[in-house]
Short mmCIF file of C-alpha atoms in Angstrom, two decimals:
data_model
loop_
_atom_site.label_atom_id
_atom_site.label_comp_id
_atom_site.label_asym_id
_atom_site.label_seq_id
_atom_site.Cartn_x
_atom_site.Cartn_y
_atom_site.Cartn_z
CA UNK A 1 78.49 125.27 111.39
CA UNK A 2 77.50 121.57 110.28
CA UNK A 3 73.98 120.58 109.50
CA UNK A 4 74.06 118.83 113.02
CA UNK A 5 75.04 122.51 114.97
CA UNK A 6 72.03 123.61 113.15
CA UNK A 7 68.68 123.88 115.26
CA UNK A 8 65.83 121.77 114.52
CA UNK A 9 62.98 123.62 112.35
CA UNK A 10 59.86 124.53 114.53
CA UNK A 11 56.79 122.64 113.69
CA UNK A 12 53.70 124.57 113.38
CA UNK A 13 51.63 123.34 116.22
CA UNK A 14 48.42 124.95 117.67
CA UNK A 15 46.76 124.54 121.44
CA UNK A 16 43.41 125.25 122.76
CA UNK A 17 43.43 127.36 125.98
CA UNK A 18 39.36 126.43 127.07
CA UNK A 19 37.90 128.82 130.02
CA UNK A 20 35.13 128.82 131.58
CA UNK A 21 33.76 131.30 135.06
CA UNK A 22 32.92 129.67 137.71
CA UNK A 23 31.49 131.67 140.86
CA UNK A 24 32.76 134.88 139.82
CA UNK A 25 36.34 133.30 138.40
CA UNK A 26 38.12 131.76 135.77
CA UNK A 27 38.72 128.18 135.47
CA UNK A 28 40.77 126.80 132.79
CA UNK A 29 40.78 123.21 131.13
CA UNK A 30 44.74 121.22 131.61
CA UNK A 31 45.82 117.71 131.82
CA UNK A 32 48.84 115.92 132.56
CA UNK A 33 51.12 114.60 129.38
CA UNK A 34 52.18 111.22 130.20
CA UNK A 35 55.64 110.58 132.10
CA UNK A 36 57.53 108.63 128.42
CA UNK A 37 56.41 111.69 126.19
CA UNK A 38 59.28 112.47 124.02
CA UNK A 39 58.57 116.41 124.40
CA UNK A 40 57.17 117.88 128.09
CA UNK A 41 56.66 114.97 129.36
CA UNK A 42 55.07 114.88 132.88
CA UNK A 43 53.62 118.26 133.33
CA UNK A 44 50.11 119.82 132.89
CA UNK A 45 49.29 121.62 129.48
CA UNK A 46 46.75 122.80 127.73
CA UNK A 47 45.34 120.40 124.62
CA UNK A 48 46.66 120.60 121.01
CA UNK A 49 49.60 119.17 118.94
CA UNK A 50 50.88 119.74 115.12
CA UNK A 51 49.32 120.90 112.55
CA UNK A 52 48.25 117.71 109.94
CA UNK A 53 47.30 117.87 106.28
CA UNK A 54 43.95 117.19 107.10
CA UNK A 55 43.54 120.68 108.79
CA UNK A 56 44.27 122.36 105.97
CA UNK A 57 40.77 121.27 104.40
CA UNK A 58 38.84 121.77 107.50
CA UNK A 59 35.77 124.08 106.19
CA UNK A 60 34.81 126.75 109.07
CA UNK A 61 31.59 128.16 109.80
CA UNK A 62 33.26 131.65 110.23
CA UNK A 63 36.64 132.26 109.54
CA UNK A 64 39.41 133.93 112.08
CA UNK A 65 38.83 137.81 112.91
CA UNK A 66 41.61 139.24 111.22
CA UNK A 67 43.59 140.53 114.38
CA UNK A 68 43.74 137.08 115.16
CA UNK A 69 45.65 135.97 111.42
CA UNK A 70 47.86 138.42 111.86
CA UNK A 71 49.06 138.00 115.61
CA UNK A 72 49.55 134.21 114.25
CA UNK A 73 52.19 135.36 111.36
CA UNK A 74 51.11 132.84 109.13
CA UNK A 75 48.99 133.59 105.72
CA UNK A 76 45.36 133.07 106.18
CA UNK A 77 44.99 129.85 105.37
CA UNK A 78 47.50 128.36 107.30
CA UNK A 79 45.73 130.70 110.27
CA UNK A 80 42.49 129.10 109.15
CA UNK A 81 44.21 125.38 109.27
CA UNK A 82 46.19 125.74 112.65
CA UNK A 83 42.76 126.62 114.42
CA UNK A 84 41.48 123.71 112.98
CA UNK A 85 44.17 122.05 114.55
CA UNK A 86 43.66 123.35 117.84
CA UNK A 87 39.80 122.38 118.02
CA UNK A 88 40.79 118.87 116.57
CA UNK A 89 43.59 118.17 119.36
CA UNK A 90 41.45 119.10 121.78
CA UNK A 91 38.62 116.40 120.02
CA UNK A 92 41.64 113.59 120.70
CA UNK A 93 42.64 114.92 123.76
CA UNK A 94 39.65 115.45 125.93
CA UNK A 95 36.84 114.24 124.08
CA UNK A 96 35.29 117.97 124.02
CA UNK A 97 33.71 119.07 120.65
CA UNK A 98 33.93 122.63 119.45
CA UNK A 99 32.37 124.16 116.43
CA UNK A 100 34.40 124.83 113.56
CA UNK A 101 33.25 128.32 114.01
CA UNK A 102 37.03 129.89 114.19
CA UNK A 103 35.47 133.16 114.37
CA UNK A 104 34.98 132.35 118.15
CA UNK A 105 38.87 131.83 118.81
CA UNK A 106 41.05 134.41 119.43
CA UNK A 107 44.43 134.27 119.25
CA UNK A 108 45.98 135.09 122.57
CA UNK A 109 50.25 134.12 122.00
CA UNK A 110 52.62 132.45 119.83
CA UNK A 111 55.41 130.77 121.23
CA UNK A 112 58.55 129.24 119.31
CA UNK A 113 60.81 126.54 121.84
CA UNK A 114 64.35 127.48 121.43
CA UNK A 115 66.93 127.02 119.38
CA UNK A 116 68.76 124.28 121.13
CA UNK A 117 65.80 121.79 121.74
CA UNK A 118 66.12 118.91 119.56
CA UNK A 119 61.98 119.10 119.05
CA UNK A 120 61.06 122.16 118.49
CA UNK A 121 57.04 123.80 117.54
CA UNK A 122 55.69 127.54 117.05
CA UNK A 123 52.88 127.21 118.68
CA UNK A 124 49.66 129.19 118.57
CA UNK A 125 47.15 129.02 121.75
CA UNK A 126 43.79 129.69 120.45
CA UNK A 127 41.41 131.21 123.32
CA UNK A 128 37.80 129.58 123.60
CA UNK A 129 34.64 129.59 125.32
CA UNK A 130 34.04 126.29 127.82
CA UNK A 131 29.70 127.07 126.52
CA UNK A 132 30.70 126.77 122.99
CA UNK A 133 31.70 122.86 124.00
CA UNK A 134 29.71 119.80 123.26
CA UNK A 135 30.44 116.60 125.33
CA UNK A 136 31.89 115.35 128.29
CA UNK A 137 36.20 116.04 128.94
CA UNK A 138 38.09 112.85 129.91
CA UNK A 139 41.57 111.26 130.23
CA UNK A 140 43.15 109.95 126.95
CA UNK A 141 46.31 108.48 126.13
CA UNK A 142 47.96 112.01 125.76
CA UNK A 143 46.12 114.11 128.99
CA UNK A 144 45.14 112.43 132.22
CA UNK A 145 44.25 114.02 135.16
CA UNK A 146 41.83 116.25 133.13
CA UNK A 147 39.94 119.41 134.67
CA UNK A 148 38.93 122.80 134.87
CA UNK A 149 41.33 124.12 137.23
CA UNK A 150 41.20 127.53 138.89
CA UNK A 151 43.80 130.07 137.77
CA UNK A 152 45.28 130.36 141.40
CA UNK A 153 45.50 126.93 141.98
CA UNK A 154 47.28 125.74 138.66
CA UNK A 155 50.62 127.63 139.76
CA UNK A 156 50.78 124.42 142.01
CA UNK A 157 51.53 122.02 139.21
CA UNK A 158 54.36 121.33 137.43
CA UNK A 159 54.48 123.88 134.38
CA UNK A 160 56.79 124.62 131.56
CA UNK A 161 57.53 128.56 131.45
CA UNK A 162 55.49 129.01 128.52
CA UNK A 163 52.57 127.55 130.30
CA UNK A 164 52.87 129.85 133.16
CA UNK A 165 53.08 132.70 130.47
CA UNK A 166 49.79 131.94 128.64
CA UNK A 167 48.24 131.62 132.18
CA UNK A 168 49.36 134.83 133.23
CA UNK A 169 48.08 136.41 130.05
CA UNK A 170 44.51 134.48 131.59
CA UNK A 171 45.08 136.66 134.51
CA UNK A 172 44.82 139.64 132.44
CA UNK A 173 41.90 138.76 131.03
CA UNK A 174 39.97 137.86 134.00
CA UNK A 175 40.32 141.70 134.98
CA UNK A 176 39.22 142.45 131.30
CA UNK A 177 42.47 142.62 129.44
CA UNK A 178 43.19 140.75 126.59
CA UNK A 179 47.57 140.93 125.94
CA UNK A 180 48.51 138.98 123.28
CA UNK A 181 51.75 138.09 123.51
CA UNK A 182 55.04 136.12 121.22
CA UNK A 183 57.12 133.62 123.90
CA UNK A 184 60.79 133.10 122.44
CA UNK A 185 64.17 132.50 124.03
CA UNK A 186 67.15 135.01 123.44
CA UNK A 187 70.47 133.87 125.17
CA UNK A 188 68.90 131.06 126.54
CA UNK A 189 66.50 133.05 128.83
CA UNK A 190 62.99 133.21 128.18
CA UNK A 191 61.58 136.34 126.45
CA UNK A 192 58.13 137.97 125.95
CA UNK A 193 56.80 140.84 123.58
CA UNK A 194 53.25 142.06 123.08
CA UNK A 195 51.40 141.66 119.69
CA UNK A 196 49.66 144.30 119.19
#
């Protein structure tokens, strides 16, 4: 095997899946990623991107609950840094301010894009509260076509798989169960295993 054969290391990336009820169901914030991205382009997602230097030194009100660090197999400070990293794309992306209270996410999945893309992440999608928000969402260079979309309606847009995965884990959890799940590919085919 050459260095080229070998597949891309993942990037440690983080993504914030924001809910919110609305008349007695659960609504959850997406946008579009523009039609040139280099990765996913032209489908609906939830906010967040890599994991910078500067999240590392993002101070927290309260840190993770620890069921959280370990579903996101990464020490605790690197647990710590990716949910800053999650509340800060979402900042960019949609103009929504959360608290650095990390005690308020909880870590629903992981998900690590397979071997054979040439950009590849392992992702964490942080689960949040739509009250704990400050500000007013809005299109950006990276999400248009921002809302807070209905869980039976977003199976209308165009989705990657893991996408559909995280929203079927929502699902759960608007008949009270949380699943926290790792999304990988074996054999090319997509493949899901609970957390806990």
């Amino acid at each position: 095997m050459t260095a080229s054969d070998r597949p891309v290391r993942p990037r440690h990336a983080a993504s914030l899946v924001l809910v919110r009820r609305s008349a007695r169901r659960l609504e959850v914030l997406m946008g579009r990623r523009p039609v040139k991205s280099r990765f996913a382009p032209d489908v609906y997602v939830f906010p967040g991107g890599r994991l910078d230097r500067a999240d590392w030194a993002t101070a927290a009100a309260r840190p993770l609950d620890p069921a959280s660090v370990r579903r996101s197999a990464a020490p605790p400070a690197m647990a710590e840094a990716l949910a800053a990293a999650a509340l800060r794309e979402t900042a960019e992306e949609t103009g929504l301010i959360l608290p650095a209270d990390h005690a308020a996410l909880t870590l629903m999945a992981r998900a690590i894009t397979p071997t054979n893309s040439p950009i590849r992440f392992h992702a964490r999608f942080f689960l949040a509260d739509w009250d704990e928000a400050h500000g007013r969402h809005a299109d950006s260079h990276e999400l248009t076509d921002l809302a807070f979309r209905p869980l039976d309606e977003v199976a209308q847009l165009p989705l990657m798989d893991v996408t559909e995965a995280v929203l079927a884990g929502l699902a759960k959890l608007e008949q009270g169960r949380l699943e926290p799940f790792l999304f990988t590919y074996r054999r090319g085919r997509a493949h899901i295993r609970a957390l806990d």
